[in-house]
Amino acid sequence: EVQLVESGGGLVKPGGSLRLSCAASGFTFSSHTMNWVRQAPGKGLEWVSSISSTSSYIHHADSVKGRFTISRDNAKNSLYLQMNSLRAEDTAVYYCARDGILIPAAGLFDYWGQGSLVTVSS
Amino acid sequence: DIQMTQSPSSLSASVGDRVTITCQASQDISNYLNWYQQKPGKAPKLLIYDASNLETGVPSRFSGSGSGTKFTFTISSLQPEDIGTYYCQQYHNLPITFGQGTRLEIK
C-alpha cells in the first residue's frame, strides 16, 4: 500500500525557516517524480515544487523560487522541502504528492499524503 | 502561466441528479487534464486523468471529457458521499495549475 507521511510543520515567525519531510513507503520511491502542493486555509490547491527521480530536474513555483528548496534522499525513501524567509502568505497545509507518470515533472498526482500545516505568524 | 477556470464555483444538487462541472484552460492543453475530489479535512484524490480516464477503483458514475481548452466532469447519479470540492488541474506546461474548485453540496 502506497503511503506518504508528512512531518515538520508548525508555527514559525515571519522570516524564519522550516524543513518539511515526507516519508514514502509501499512503492519504488526512486522511480517517481515527487511534488509538494499547498493549500492555504479555505483556499484552493497550489503546486509548489517538483523533483525528478534522480534529482536531475527540479522546478519551483515563482511564488517560492529563491526561498524554498526541494530535495530527496532515495536511500531513505524521503522527500524534503526546506522553506526559508517564510512569509504570512506561505501559511498552508503542505501535501507531498507522487507523480504517477515515470517522466520528470509530469504532473499526474496519484497519491497524496495527509498534509502538514505550516503557520507563519508573529 | 495557464489559467484554469472552473464553473460553477459551487452547486447544490439532489441525490440521483446528474451533475456537470466545466473547466476551461486559457490555452490549448491537449488532454493533459486531471480531476480531483477533496473531502473536508482530507487530501485530494485523483478521479480522472488525461481528461477522460477513470482512475483505478473510482466508481463508474464519475466521467470526464474534452480536449484542447474545454473540459467537462460529470457525476451521472449523485450520491451522498460525493460531497466535497472538485478541482481540475493541467499538466501541459509548468507551472502546474489548478482550477479554483467547485464546492458540491447535497440539497
PDB file of C-alpha atoms in Angstrom:
ATOM      1  CA  GLU A   1       0.000   0.000   0.000  1.00  0.00           C
ATOM      2  CA  VAL A   2       1.380   3.390  -1.013  1.00  0.00           C
ATOM      3  CA  GLN A   3       1.853   5.693   1.968  1.00  0.00           C
ATOM      4  CA  LEU A   4       3.133   9.254   2.165  1.00  0.00           C
ATOM      5  CA  VAL A   5       3.538  10.758   5.620  1.00  0.00           C
ATOM      6  CA  GLU A   6       4.499  14.408   6.048  1.00  0.00           C
ATOM      7  CA  SER A   7       6.108  15.865   9.146  1.00  0.00           C
ATOM      8  CA  GLY A   8       7.892  19.005  10.292  1.00  0.00           C
ATOM      9  CA  GLY A   9       5.099  21.551  10.135  1.00  0.00           C
ATOM     10  CA  GLY A  10       4.392  24.036  12.883  1.00  0.00           C
ATOM     11  CA  LEU A  11       4.320  27.682  13.892  1.00  0.00           C
ATOM     12  CA  VAL A  12       7.169  29.900  12.709  1.00  0.00           C
ATOM     13  CA  LYS A  13       7.741  33.646  12.744  1.00  0.00           C
ATOM     14  CA  PRO A  14       7.938  35.671   9.519  1.00  0.00           C
ATOM     15  CA  GLY A  15      11.445  35.450   8.120  1.00  0.00           C
ATOM     16  CA  GLY A  16      12.016  32.100   9.804  1.00  0.00           C
ATOM     17  CA  SER A  17      12.794  28.677   8.371  1.00  0.00           C
ATOM     18  CA  LEU A  18      11.234  25.242   8.492  1.00  0.00           C
ATOM     19  CA  ARG A  19      12.006  21.888   6.893  1.00  0.00           C
ATOM     20  CA  LEU A  20       9.215  19.541   5.885  1.00  0.00           C
ATOM     21  CA  SER A  21       9.778  15.838   5.374  1.00  0.00           C
ATOM     22  CA  CYS A  22       7.722  13.217   3.596  1.00  0.00           C
ATOM     23  CA  ALA A  23       8.344   9.538   4.307  1.00  0.00           C
ATOM     24  CA  ALA A  24       7.321   7.246   1.474  1.00  0.00           C
ATOM     25  CA  SER A  25       6.564   3.531   1.531  1.00  0.00           C
ATOM     26  CA  GLY A  26       4.773   0.869  -0.477  1.00  0.00           C
ATOM     27  CA  PHE A  27       6.314   1.708  -3.851  1.00  0.00           C
ATOM     28  CA  THR A  28       9.681   2.167  -5.551  1.00  0.00           C
ATOM     29  CA  PHE A  29      10.333   5.719  -4.387  1.00  0.00           C
ATOM     30  CA  SER A  30      13.449   6.129  -6.537  1.00  0.00           C
ATOM     31  CA  SER A  31      11.410   5.698  -9.737  1.00  0.00           C
ATOM     32  CA  HIS A  32       8.955   8.546  -9.253  1.00  0.00           C
ATOM     33  CA  THR A  33       9.000  12.308  -9.539  1.00  0.00           C
ATOM     34  CA  MET A  34       7.738  13.792  -6.267  1.00  0.00           C
ATOM     35  CA  ASN A  35       5.970  17.061  -5.584  1.00  0.00           C
ATOM     36  CA  TRP A  36       4.842  19.494  -2.928  1.00  0.00           C
ATOM     37  CA  VAL A  37       1.394  21.047  -3.260  1.00  0.00           C
ATOM     38  CA  ARG A  38      -0.022  23.506  -0.738  1.00  0.00           C
ATOM     39  CA  GLN A  39      -3.416  24.777   0.285  1.00  0.00           C
ATOM     40  CA  ALA A  40      -3.902  27.991   2.218  1.00  0.00           C
ATOM     41  CA  PRO A  41      -6.751  27.933   4.761  1.00  0.00           C
ATOM     42  CA  GLY A  42     -10.080  27.950   2.925  1.00  0.00           C
ATOM     43  CA  LYS A  43      -8.370  28.287  -0.462  1.00  0.00           C
ATOM     44  CA  GLY A  44      -7.588  26.135  -3.467  1.00  0.00           C
ATOM     45  CA  LEU A  45      -4.605  23.999  -4.385  1.00  0.00           C
ATOM     46  CA  GLU A  46      -1.259  25.453  -5.461  1.00  0.00           C
ATOM     47  CA  TRP A  47       1.613  23.419  -6.879  1.00  0.00           C
ATOM     48  CA  VAL A  48       4.860  24.396  -5.138  1.00  0.00           C
ATOM     49  CA  SER A  49       7.778  22.228  -6.298  1.00  0.00           C
ATOM     50  CA  SER A  50       8.724  19.055  -8.112  1.00  0.00           C
ATOM     51  CA  ILE A  51      11.850  16.911  -8.206  1.00  0.00           C
ATOM     52  CA  SER A  52      12.569  14.126 -10.654  1.00  0.00           C
ATOM     53  CA  SER A  53      13.506  10.610  -9.593  1.00  0.00           C
ATOM     54  CA  THR A  54      17.273  11.231  -9.706  1.00  0.00           C
ATOM     55  CA  SER A  55      17.054  14.901  -8.668  1.00  0.00           C
ATOM     56  CA  SER A  56      18.167  15.928 -12.155  1.00  0.00           C
ATOM     57  CA  TYR A  57      15.121  18.102 -12.771  1.00  0.00           C
ATOM     58  CA  ILE A  58      13.905  20.495 -10.093  1.00  0.00           C
ATOM     59  CA  HIS A  59      11.180  23.087 -10.528  1.00  0.00           C
ATOM     60  CA  HIS A  60       9.682  25.626  -8.158  1.00  0.00           C
ATOM     61  CA  ALA A  61       6.678  27.913  -8.465  1.00  0.00           C
ATOM     62  CA  ASP A  62       7.611  31.574  -8.892  1.00  0.00           C
ATOM     63  CA  SER A  63       5.957  32.325  -5.546  1.00  0.00           C
ATOM     64  CA  VAL A  64       8.612  30.301  -3.682  1.00  0.00           C
ATOM     65  CA  LYS A  65      11.605  30.463  -6.031  1.00  0.00           C
ATOM     66  CA  GLY A  66      14.755  31.511  -4.214  1.00  0.00           C
ATOM     67  CA  ARG A  67      13.220  30.787  -0.799  1.00  0.00           C
ATOM     68  CA  PHE A  68      12.181  27.108  -0.928  1.00  0.00           C
ATOM     69  CA  THR A  69      14.334  24.139  -1.920  1.00  0.00           C
ATOM     70  CA  ILE A  70      13.022  20.674  -2.714  1.00  0.00           C
ATOM     71  CA  SER A  71      15.304  17.668  -2.262  1.00  0.00           C
ATOM     72  CA  ARG A  72      15.119  13.919  -1.812  1.00  0.00           C
ATOM     73  CA  ASP A  73      17.093  11.019  -0.402  1.00  0.00           C
ATOM     74  CA  ASN A  74      16.266   7.858  -2.326  1.00  0.00           C
ATOM     75  CA  ALA A  75      18.214   5.698   0.134  1.00  0.00           C
ATOM     76  CA  LYS A  76      15.866   6.889   2.877  1.00  0.00           C
ATOM     77  CA  ASN A  77      12.703   6.994   0.732  1.00  0.00           C
ATOM     78  CA  SER A  78      12.251  10.585   1.809  1.00  0.00           C
ATOM     79  CA  LEU A  79      11.287  13.896   0.255  1.00  0.00           C
ATOM     80  CA  TYR A  80      12.080  17.270   1.796  1.00  0.00           C
ATOM     81  CA  LEU A  81      11.113  20.913   1.471  1.00  0.00           C
ATOM     82  CA  GLN A  82      13.442  23.472   3.006  1.00  0.00           C
ATOM     83  CA  MET A  83      11.500  26.698   3.494  1.00  0.00           C
ATOM     84  CA  ASN A  84      13.427  29.895   4.235  1.00  0.00           C
ATOM     85  CA  SER A  85      12.391  33.550   4.533  1.00  0.00           C
ATOM     86  CA  LEU A  86       8.857  32.462   5.333  1.00  0.00           C
ATOM     87  CA  ARG A  87       6.011  34.910   4.876  1.00  0.00           C
ATOM     88  CA  ALA A  88       2.471  35.037   6.201  1.00  0.00           C
ATOM     89  CA  GLU A  89       1.202  34.077   2.750  1.00  0.00           C
ATOM     90  CA  ASP A  90       3.104  30.778   2.999  1.00  0.00           C
ATOM     91  CA  THR A  91       0.665  29.654   5.706  1.00  0.00           C
ATOM     92  CA  ALA A  92      -0.913  26.492   4.328  1.00  0.00           C
ATOM     93  CA  VAL A  93      -1.268  22.753   4.568  1.00  0.00           C
ATOM     94  CA  TYR A  94       1.611  21.261   2.600  1.00  0.00           C
ATOM     95  CA  TYR A  95       0.998  17.954   0.842  1.00  0.00           C
ATOM     96  CA  CYS A  96       3.573  15.703  -0.715  1.00  0.00           C
ATOM     97  CA  ALA A  97       2.259  14.013  -3.818  1.00  0.00           C
ATOM     98  CA  ARG A  98       3.593  11.249  -6.018  1.00  0.00           C
ATOM     99  CA  ASP A  99       3.701  11.693  -9.757  1.00  0.00           C
ATOM    100  CA  GLY A 100       2.124   8.646 -11.372  1.00  0.00           C
ATOM    101  CA  ILE A 101       3.917   9.086 -14.687  1.00  0.00           C
ATOM    102  CA  LEU A 102       7.539   7.985 -14.779  1.00  0.00           C
ATOM    103  CA  ILE A 103       8.925  11.055 -16.535  1.00  0.00           C
ATOM    104  CA  PRO A 104      10.247  14.248 -14.933  1.00  0.00           C
ATOM    105  CA  ALA A 105       7.664  16.799 -13.791  1.00  0.00           C
ATOM    106  CA  ALA A 106       4.745  15.046 -15.475  1.00  0.00           C
ATOM    107  CA  GLY A 107       2.076  16.321 -13.086  1.00  0.00           C
ATOM    108  CA  LEU A 108      -0.311  13.421 -12.519  1.00  0.00           C
ATOM    109  CA  PHE A 109      -0.682  13.302  -8.729  1.00  0.00           C
ATOM    110  CA  ASP A 110      -1.937   9.803  -7.988  1.00  0.00           C
ATOM    111  CA  TYR A 111      -1.106   9.559  -4.281  1.00  0.00           C
ATOM    112  CA  TRP A 112      -1.094  12.281  -1.627  1.00  0.00           C
ATOM    113  CA  GLY A 113      -0.006  12.468   1.986  1.00  0.00           C
ATOM    114  CA  GLN A 114      -2.317  13.679   4.738  1.00  0.00           C
ATOM    115  CA  GLY A 115      -0.674  17.100   4.823  1.00  0.00           C
ATOM    116  CA  SER A 116       1.388  19.134   7.291  1.00  0.00           C
ATOM    117  CA  LEU A 117       0.233  22.545   8.489  1.00  0.00           C
ATOM    118  CA  VAL A 118       2.682  25.416   8.364  1.00  0.00           C
ATOM    119  CA  THR A 119       1.626  28.616  10.103  1.00  0.00           C
ATOM    120  CA  VAL A 120       3.694  31.765   9.647  1.00  0.00           C
ATOM    121  CA  SER A 121       2.762  34.331  12.258  1.00  0.00           C
ATOM    122  CA  SER A 122       4.386  36.615  14.798  1.00  0.00           C
TER     123      SER A 122
ATOM    124  CA  ASP B   1       1.039  30.527 -16.838  1.00  0.00           C
ATOM    125  CA  ILE B   2      -2.031  28.586 -17.960  1.00  0.00           C
ATOM    126  CA  GLN B   3      -5.185  29.748 -16.181  1.00  0.00           C
ATOM    127  CA  MET B   4      -7.801  27.138 -15.364  1.00  0.00           C
ATOM    128  CA  THR B   5     -11.339  28.437 -14.870  1.00  0.00           C
ATOM    129  CA  GLN B   6     -13.973  26.180 -13.338  1.00  0.00           C
ATOM    130  CA  SER B   7     -17.690  26.727 -13.279  1.00  0.00           C
ATOM    131  CA  PRO B   8     -19.762  26.825 -11.274  1.00  0.00           C
ATOM    132  CA  SER B   9     -17.806  27.697  -8.127  1.00  0.00           C
ATOM    133  CA  SER B  10     -20.458  25.953  -6.054  1.00  0.00           C
ATOM    134  CA  LEU B  11     -23.535  23.899  -6.668  1.00  0.00           C
ATOM    135  CA  SER B  12     -26.246  22.128  -4.755  1.00  0.00           C
ATOM    136  CA  ALA B  13     -27.949  19.047  -6.164  1.00  0.00           C
ATOM    137  CA  SER B  14     -30.169  16.208  -5.029  1.00  0.00           C
ATOM    138  CA  VAL B  15     -29.223  12.583  -4.633  1.00  0.00           C
ATOM    139  CA  GLY B  16     -29.618  10.886  -8.009  1.00  0.00           C
ATOM    140  CA  ASP B  17     -29.105  14.073 -10.018  1.00  0.00           C
ATOM    141  CA  ARG B  18     -26.698  14.339 -12.913  1.00  0.00           C
ATOM    142  CA  VAL B  19     -24.012  16.884 -12.038  1.00  0.00           C
ATOM    143  CA  THR B  20     -21.717  18.619 -14.522  1.00  0.00           C
ATOM    144  CA  ILE B  21     -18.683  20.820 -13.860  1.00  0.00           C
ATOM    145  CA  THR B  22     -16.781  22.585 -16.605  1.00  0.00           C
ATOM    146  CA  CYS B  23     -13.153  23.631 -16.759  1.00  0.00           C
ATOM    147  CA  GLN B  24     -11.682  25.970 -19.348  1.00  0.00           C
ATOM    148  CA  ALA B  25      -7.972  26.391 -19.989  1.00  0.00           C
ATOM    149  CA  SER B  26      -6.509  29.710 -21.137  1.00  0.00           C
ATOM    150  CA  GLN B  27      -4.643  27.906 -23.912  1.00  0.00           C
ATOM    151  CA  ASP B  28      -4.621  24.519 -25.627  1.00  0.00           C
ATOM    152  CA  ILE B  29      -3.567  21.800 -23.181  1.00  0.00           C
ATOM    153  CA  SER B  30      -4.472  18.809 -25.378  1.00  0.00           C
ATOM    154  CA  ASN B  31      -5.746  16.192 -22.921  1.00  0.00           C
ATOM    155  CA  TYR B  32      -3.293  16.951 -20.076  1.00  0.00           C
ATOM    156  CA  LEU B  33      -6.125  17.484 -17.639  1.00  0.00           C
ATOM    157  CA  ASN B  34      -6.894  15.747 -14.354  1.00  0.00           C
ATOM    158  CA  TRP B  35      -9.824  15.926 -11.931  1.00  0.00           C
ATOM    159  CA  TYR B  36      -9.542  15.575  -8.156  1.00  0.00           C
ATOM    160  CA  GLN B  37     -12.052  15.263  -5.342  1.00  0.00           C
ATOM    161  CA  GLN B  38     -11.281  16.721  -1.938  1.00  0.00           C
ATOM    162  CA  LYS B  39     -13.426  15.973   1.083  1.00  0.00           C
ATOM    163  CA  PRO B  40     -13.314  18.339   4.079  1.00  0.00           C
ATOM    164  CA  GLY B  41     -10.122  17.926   6.083  1.00  0.00           C
ATOM    165  CA  LYS B  42      -8.708  15.342   3.682  1.00  0.00           C
ATOM    166  CA  ALA B  43      -6.121  15.232   0.933  1.00  0.00           C
ATOM    167  CA  PRO B  44      -7.244  15.442  -2.690  1.00  0.00           C
ATOM    168  CA  LYS B  45      -7.953  12.190  -4.507  1.00  0.00           C
ATOM    169  CA  LEU B  46      -7.352  11.597  -8.195  1.00  0.00           C
ATOM    170  CA  LEU B  47     -10.556  10.640 -10.019  1.00  0.00           C
ATOM    171  CA  ILE B  48      -9.944  11.236 -13.723  1.00  0.00           C
ATOM    172  CA  TYR B  49      -6.632  11.539 -15.575  1.00  0.00           C
ATOM    173  CA  ASP B  50      -5.828  12.599 -19.117  1.00  0.00           C
ATOM    174  CA  ALA B  51      -9.268  14.193 -19.394  1.00  0.00           C
ATOM    175  CA  SER B  52     -11.302  11.013 -19.680  1.00  0.00           C
ATOM    176  CA  ASN B  53      -9.575   8.065 -17.996  1.00  0.00           C
ATOM    177  CA  LEU B  54     -11.081   6.754 -14.779  1.00  0.00           C
ATOM    178  CA  GLU B  55      -8.523   6.115 -12.050  1.00  0.00           C
ATOM    179  CA  THR B  56      -8.495   2.540 -10.741  1.00  0.00           C
ATOM    180  CA  GLY B  57     -11.063   1.988  -8.020  1.00  0.00           C
ATOM    181  CA  VAL B  58     -13.101   5.107  -8.771  1.00  0.00           C
ATOM    182  CA  PRO B  59     -16.830   4.467  -9.283  1.00  0.00           C
ATOM    183  CA  SER B  60     -18.050   4.493 -12.869  1.00  0.00           C
ATOM    184  CA  ARG B  61     -20.608   7.247 -12.144  1.00  0.00           C
ATOM    185  CA  PHE B  62     -17.674   9.659 -12.499  1.00  0.00           C
ATOM    186  CA  SER B  63     -16.560  10.582 -16.002  1.00  0.00           C
ATOM    187  CA  GLY B  64     -14.651  13.241 -17.875  1.00  0.00           C
ATOM    188  CA  SER B  65     -14.459  14.511 -21.422  1.00  0.00           C
ATOM    189  CA  GLY B  66     -12.952  17.235 -23.551  1.00  0.00           C
ATOM    190  CA  SER B  67      -9.692  18.298 -25.120  1.00  0.00           C
ATOM    191  CA  GLY B  68      -7.935  21.474 -26.096  1.00  0.00           C
ATOM    192  CA  THR B  69      -9.378  24.188 -23.881  1.00  0.00           C
ATOM    193  CA  LYS B  70     -12.798  22.908 -22.784  1.00  0.00           C
ATOM    194  CA  PHE B  71     -13.369  20.047 -20.394  1.00  0.00           C
ATOM    195  CA  THR B  72     -16.326  18.533 -18.576  1.00  0.00           C
ATOM    196  CA  PHE B  73     -16.590  16.447 -15.429  1.00  0.00           C
ATOM    197  CA  THR B  74     -19.818  14.547 -14.792  1.00  0.00           C
ATOM    198  CA  ILE B  75     -21.344  12.570 -11.965  1.00  0.00           C
ATOM    199  CA  SER B  76     -24.116  10.547 -13.574  1.00  0.00           C
ATOM    200  CA  SER B  77     -26.103   9.917 -10.386  1.00  0.00           C
ATOM    201  CA  LEU B  78     -25.089  11.953  -7.348  1.00  0.00           C
ATOM    202  CA  GLN B  79     -24.524  10.011  -4.125  1.00  0.00           C
ATOM    203  CA  PRO B  80     -24.337  11.438  -0.575  1.00  0.00           C
ATOM    204  CA  GLU B  81     -20.655  10.525  -0.306  1.00  0.00           C
ATOM    205  CA  ASP B  82     -19.828  12.701  -3.324  1.00  0.00           C
ATOM    206  CA  ILE B  83     -19.962  15.932  -1.315  1.00  0.00           C
ATOM    207  CA  GLY B  84     -16.719  17.861  -1.371  1.00  0.00           C
ATOM    208  CA  THR B  85     -14.746  20.168  -3.607  1.00  0.00           C
ATOM    209  CA  TYR B  86     -13.666  19.202  -7.109  1.00  0.00           C
ATOM    210  CA  TYR B  87     -10.594  20.588  -8.856  1.00  0.00           C
ATOM    211  CA  CYS B  88      -9.361  20.397 -12.409  1.00  0.00           C
ATOM    212  CA  GLN B  89      -5.600  20.567 -12.992  1.00  0.00           C
ATOM    213  CA  GLN B  90      -3.476  20.959 -16.125  1.00  0.00           C
ATOM    214  CA  TYR B  91      -0.046  19.482 -16.606  1.00  0.00           C
ATOM    215  CA  HIS B  92       0.653  20.521 -20.181  1.00  0.00           C
ATOM    216  CA  ASN B  93       3.055  23.231 -19.026  1.00  0.00           C
ATOM    217  CA  LEU B  94       4.890  24.233 -15.903  1.00  0.00           C
ATOM    218  CA  PRO B  95       3.803  25.689 -13.620  1.00  0.00           C
ATOM    219  CA  ILE B  96       1.182  23.035 -12.991  1.00  0.00           C
ATOM    220  CA  THR B  97      -2.049  24.890 -12.262  1.00  0.00           C
ATOM    221  CA  PHE B  98      -5.391  24.060 -10.710  1.00  0.00           C
ATOM    222  CA  GLY B  99      -8.859  25.453 -11.169  1.00  0.00           C
ATOM    223  CA  GLN B 100     -10.282  27.378  -8.256  1.00  0.00           C
ATOM    224  CA  GLY B 101     -12.521  24.477  -7.242  1.00  0.00           C
ATOM    225  CA  THR B 102     -16.219  23.639  -7.320  1.00  0.00           C
ATOM    226  CA  ARG B 103     -17.905  23.003  -3.977  1.00  0.00           C
ATOM    227  CA  LEU B 104     -20.611  20.379  -4.282  1.00  0.00           C
ATOM    228  CA  GLU B 105     -23.380  20.088  -1.700  1.00  0.00           C
ATOM    229  CA  ILE B 106     -26.414  17.874  -1.349  1.00  0.00           C
ATOM    230  CA  LYS B 107     -29.813  19.594  -1.355  1.00  0.00           C
TER     231      LYS B 107
END
